[in-house]
Short mmCIF file of C-alpha atoms in Angstrom, two decimals:
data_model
loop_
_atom_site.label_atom_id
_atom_site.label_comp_id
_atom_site.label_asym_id
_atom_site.label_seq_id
_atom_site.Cartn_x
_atom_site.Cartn_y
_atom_site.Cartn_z
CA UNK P 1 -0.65 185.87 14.09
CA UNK P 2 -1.49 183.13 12.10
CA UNK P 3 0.08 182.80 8.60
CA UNK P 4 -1.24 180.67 5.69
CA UNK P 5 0.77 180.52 2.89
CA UNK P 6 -0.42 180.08 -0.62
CA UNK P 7 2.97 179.26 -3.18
CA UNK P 8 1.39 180.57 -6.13
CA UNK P 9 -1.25 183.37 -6.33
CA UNK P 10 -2.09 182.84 -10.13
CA UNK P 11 -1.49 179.67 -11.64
CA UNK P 12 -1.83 179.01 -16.03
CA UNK P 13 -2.28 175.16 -16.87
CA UNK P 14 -2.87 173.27 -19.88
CA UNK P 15 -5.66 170.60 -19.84
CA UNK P 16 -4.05 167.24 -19.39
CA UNK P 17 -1.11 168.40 -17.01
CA UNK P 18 -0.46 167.66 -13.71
CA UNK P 19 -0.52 170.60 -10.99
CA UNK P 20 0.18 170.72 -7.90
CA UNK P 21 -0.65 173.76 -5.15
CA UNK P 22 1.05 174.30 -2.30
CA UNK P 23 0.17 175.70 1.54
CA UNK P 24 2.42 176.41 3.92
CA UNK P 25 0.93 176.87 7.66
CA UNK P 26 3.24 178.34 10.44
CA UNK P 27 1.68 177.83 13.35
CA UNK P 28 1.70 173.30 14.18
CA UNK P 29 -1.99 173.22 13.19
CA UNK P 30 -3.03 169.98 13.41
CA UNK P 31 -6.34 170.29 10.99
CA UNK P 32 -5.50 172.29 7.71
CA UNK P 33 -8.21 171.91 4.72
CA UNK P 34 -8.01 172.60 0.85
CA UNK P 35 -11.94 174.68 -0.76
CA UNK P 36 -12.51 175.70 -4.14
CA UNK P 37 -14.81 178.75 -4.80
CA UNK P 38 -16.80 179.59 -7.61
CA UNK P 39 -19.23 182.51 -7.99
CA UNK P 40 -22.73 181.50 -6.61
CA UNK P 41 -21.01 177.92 -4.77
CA UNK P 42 -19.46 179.66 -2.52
CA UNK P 43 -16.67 177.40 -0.32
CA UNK P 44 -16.59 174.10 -1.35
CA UNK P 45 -14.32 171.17 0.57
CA UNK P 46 -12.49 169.40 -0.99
CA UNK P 47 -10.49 167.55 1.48
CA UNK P 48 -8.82 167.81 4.42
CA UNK P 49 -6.44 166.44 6.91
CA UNK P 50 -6.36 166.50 10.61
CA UNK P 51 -2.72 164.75 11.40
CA UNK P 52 0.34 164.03 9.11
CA UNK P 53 -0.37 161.19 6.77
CA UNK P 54 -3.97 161.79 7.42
CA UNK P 55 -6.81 162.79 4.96
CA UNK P 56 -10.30 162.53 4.35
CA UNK P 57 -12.48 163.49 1.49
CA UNK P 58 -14.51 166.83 0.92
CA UNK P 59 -17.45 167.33 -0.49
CA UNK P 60 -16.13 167.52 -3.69
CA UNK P 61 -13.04 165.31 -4.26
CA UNK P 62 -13.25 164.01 -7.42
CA UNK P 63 -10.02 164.84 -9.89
CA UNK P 64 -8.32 165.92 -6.98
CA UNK P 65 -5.63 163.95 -4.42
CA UNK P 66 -3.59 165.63 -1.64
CA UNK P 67 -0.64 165.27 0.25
CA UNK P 68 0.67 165.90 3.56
CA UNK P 69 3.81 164.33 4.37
CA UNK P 70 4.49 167.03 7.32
CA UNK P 71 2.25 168.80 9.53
CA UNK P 72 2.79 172.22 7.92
CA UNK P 73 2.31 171.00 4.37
CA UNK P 74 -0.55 170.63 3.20
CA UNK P 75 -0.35 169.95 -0.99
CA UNK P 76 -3.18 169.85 -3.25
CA UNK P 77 -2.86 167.74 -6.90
CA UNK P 78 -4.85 167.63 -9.81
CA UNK P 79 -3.28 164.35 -11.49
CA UNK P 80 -5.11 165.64 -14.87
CA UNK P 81 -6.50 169.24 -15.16
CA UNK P 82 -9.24 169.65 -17.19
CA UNK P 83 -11.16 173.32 -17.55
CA UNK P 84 -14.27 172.52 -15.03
CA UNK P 85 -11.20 172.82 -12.22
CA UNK P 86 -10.60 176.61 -12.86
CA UNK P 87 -11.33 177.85 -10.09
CA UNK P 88 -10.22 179.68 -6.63
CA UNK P 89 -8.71 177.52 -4.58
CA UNK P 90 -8.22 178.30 -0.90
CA UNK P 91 -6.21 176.73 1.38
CA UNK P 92 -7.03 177.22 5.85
CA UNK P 93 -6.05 175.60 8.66
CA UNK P 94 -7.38 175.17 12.08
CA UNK P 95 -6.39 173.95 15.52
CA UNK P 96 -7.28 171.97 17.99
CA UNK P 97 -8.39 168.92 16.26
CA UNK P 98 -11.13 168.24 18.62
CA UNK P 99 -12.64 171.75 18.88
CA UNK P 100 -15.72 172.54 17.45
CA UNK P 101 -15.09 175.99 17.52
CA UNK P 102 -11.50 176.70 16.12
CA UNK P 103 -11.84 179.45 13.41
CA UNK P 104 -10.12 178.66 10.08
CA UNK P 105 -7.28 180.77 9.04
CA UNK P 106 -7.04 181.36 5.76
CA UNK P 107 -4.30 181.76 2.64
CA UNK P 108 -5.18 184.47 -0.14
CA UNK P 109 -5.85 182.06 -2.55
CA UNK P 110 -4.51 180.99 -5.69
CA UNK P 111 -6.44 181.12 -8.87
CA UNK P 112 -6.18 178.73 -11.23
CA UNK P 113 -6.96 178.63 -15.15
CA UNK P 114 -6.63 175.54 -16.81
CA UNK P 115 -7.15 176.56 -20.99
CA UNK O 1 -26.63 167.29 6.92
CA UNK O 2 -25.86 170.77 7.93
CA UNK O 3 -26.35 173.08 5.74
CA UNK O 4 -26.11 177.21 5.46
CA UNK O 5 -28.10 179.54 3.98
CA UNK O 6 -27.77 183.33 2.50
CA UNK O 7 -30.29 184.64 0.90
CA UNK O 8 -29.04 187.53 -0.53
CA UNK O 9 -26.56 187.67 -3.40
CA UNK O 10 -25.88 191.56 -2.78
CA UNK O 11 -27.20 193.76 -0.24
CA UNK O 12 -26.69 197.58 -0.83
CA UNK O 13 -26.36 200.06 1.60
CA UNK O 14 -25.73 203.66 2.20
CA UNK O 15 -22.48 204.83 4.34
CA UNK O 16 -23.51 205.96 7.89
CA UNK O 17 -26.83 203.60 7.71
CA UNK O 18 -26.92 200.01 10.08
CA UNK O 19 -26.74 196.84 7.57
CA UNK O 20 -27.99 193.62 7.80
CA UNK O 21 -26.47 190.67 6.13
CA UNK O 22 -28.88 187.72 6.74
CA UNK O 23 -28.15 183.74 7.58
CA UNK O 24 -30.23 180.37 8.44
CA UNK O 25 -28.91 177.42 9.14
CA UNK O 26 -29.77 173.70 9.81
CA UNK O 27 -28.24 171.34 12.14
CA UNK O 28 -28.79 168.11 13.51
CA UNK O 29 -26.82 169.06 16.83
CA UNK O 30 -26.16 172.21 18.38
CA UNK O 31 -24.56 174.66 15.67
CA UNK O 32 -21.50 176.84 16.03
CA UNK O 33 -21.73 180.00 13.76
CA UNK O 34 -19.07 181.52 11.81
CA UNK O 35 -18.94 185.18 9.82
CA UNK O 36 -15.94 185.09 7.31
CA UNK O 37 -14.96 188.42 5.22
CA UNK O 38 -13.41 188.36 2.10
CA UNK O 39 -11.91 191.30 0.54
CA UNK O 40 -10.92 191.34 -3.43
CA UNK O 41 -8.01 189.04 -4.44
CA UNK O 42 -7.82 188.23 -0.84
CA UNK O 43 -8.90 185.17 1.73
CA UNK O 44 -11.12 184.82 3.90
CA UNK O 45 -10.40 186.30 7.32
CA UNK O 46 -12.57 185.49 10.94
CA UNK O 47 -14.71 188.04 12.11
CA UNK O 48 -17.12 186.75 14.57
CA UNK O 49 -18.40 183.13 16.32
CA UNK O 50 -21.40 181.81 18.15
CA UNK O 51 -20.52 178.87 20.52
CA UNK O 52 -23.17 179.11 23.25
CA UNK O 53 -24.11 182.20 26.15
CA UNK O 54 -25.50 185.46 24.64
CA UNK O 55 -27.51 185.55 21.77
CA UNK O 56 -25.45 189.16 20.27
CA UNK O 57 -22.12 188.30 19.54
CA UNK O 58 -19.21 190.92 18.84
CA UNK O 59 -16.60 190.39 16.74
CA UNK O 60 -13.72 192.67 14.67
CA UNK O 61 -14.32 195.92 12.73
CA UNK O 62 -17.81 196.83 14.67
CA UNK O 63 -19.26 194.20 13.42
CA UNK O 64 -22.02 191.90 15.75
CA UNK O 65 -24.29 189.07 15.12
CA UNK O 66 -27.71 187.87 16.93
CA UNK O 67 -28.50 184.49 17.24
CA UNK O 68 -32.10 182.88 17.21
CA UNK O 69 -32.16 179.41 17.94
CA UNK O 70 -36.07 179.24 17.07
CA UNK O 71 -35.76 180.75 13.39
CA UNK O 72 -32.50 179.52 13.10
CA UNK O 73 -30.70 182.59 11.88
CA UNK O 74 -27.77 184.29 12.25
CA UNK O 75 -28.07 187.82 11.29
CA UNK O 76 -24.65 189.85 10.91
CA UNK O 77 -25.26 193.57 11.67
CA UNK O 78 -23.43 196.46 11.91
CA UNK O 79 -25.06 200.13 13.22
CA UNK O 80 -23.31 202.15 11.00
CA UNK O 81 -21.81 201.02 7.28
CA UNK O 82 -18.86 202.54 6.28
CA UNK O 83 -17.12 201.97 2.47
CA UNK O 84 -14.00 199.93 3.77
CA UNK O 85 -17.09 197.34 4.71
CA UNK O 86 -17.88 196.63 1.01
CA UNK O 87 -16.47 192.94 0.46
CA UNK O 88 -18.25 189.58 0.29
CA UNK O 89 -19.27 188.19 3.44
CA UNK O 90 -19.60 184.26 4.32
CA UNK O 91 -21.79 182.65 7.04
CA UNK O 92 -20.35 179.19 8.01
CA UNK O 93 -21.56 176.52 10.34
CA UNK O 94 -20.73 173.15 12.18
CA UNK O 95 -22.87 171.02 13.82
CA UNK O 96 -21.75 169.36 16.91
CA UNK O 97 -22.97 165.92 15.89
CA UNK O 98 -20.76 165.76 12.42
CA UNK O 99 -17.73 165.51 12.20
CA UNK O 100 -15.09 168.34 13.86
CA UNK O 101 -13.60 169.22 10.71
CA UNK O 102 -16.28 169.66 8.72
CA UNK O 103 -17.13 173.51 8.12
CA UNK O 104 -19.89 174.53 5.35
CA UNK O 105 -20.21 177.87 3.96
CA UNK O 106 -22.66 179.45 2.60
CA UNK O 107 -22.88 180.62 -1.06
CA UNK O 108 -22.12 184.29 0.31
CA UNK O 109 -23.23 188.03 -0.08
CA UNK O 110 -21.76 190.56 -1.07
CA UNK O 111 -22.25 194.20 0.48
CA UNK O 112 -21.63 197.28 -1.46
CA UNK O 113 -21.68 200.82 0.79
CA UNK O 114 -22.22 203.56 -1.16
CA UNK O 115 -20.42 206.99 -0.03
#
């Protein structure tokens, strides 16, 4: 079975600081994908990445660079949090690249409050 | 642009009676269809995808879904609702014209089965 893993599950930041999530996917994925969720948005994309070294914007990338410096690391940063980026974030990843119709696999999240 | 729809923010249902949770969707390609469930504090896990072949797809838990290519839906059923089906449920879709990566959600719906 596929595991995603999400380092924190509830995360506390102060506006201003720098924060940095973390996925973890066990199974040499090649596409893997950071969303934020937010009650009546549903799934938003932020970015993703479909090779080491490799990214490529989201819908919604704005305050937000990544990182992925090995092919089961995935790392999402918010160089300056600010309170509009609480949120759910959710990490997945997927493989093949190619294939349209590779279900995402999922981490359980990590919630983030920036006061 | 693709694009998902759900129409319903909640849909309530009785234990024991079939449940709908409704879907539309617009493509410039062929679509492939994706139902997500997401239980509380949790991510989202797979339950069901439309590629091409039969219209009535089955997928995990009981769960089945009915394509219509001419009203573009994707209707999730189930015949009979049971309590441990109360979470929020997300429609997804990708069109085969965009880009392989890109998966949109839906803002999703969330069932409540009442014993």
């Amino acid at each position: 079975d596929v595991k995603v893993t999400q380092s924190s599950r509830y995360l506390v930041k102060r506006t201003g600081e720098k924060v940095f999530l973390e996925c973890v996917q066990d199974m040499d994925h090649e596409n893997m994908f950071w969303y934020r969720q937010d009650p009546g948005l549903g799934l938003r994309l932020i970015y993703f990445s479909y090779d080491v070294k490799m990214k490529e914007k989201g819908d919604i990338p704005e305050g937000y660079s990544v990182s992925r410096e090995k092919k089961e690391r995935f790392s999402l940063i918010l160089e300056s949090a600010s309170t509009n980026q609480t949120s759910m974030y959710l990490c997945a990843s997927s493989y093949p690249g190619s294939s349209y119709n590779s279900p995402l696999h999922f981490g359980n999240g990590t919630r983030l409050t920036v006061t | 642009a693709q694009s998902v729809a759900q129409p319903e923010d909640q849909v309530n249902v009785a234990e024991g009676n079939p449940l709908t949770v409704k879907c539309t969707y617009s493509v410039s390609g062929n679509p492939y269809l994706f139902w997500y469930v997401q239980y509380p504090n949790r991510g989202l896990q797979f339950l069901l995808k439309y590629i091409t072949g039969d219209n009535l797809v089955k997928g995990s838990y009981g769960f089945e879904a009915e394509f219509n290519k001419s009203q573009t839906s994707f209707h999730l059923k189930k015949p009979s609702a049971l309590v441990s089906d109360s979470a929020l449920y997300f429609c997804a879709v990708r069109d085969d014209r965009g880009a392989t990566n890109k998966l949109i959600f839906g803002t999703g719906t969330l069932l409540a089965v009442q014993p």
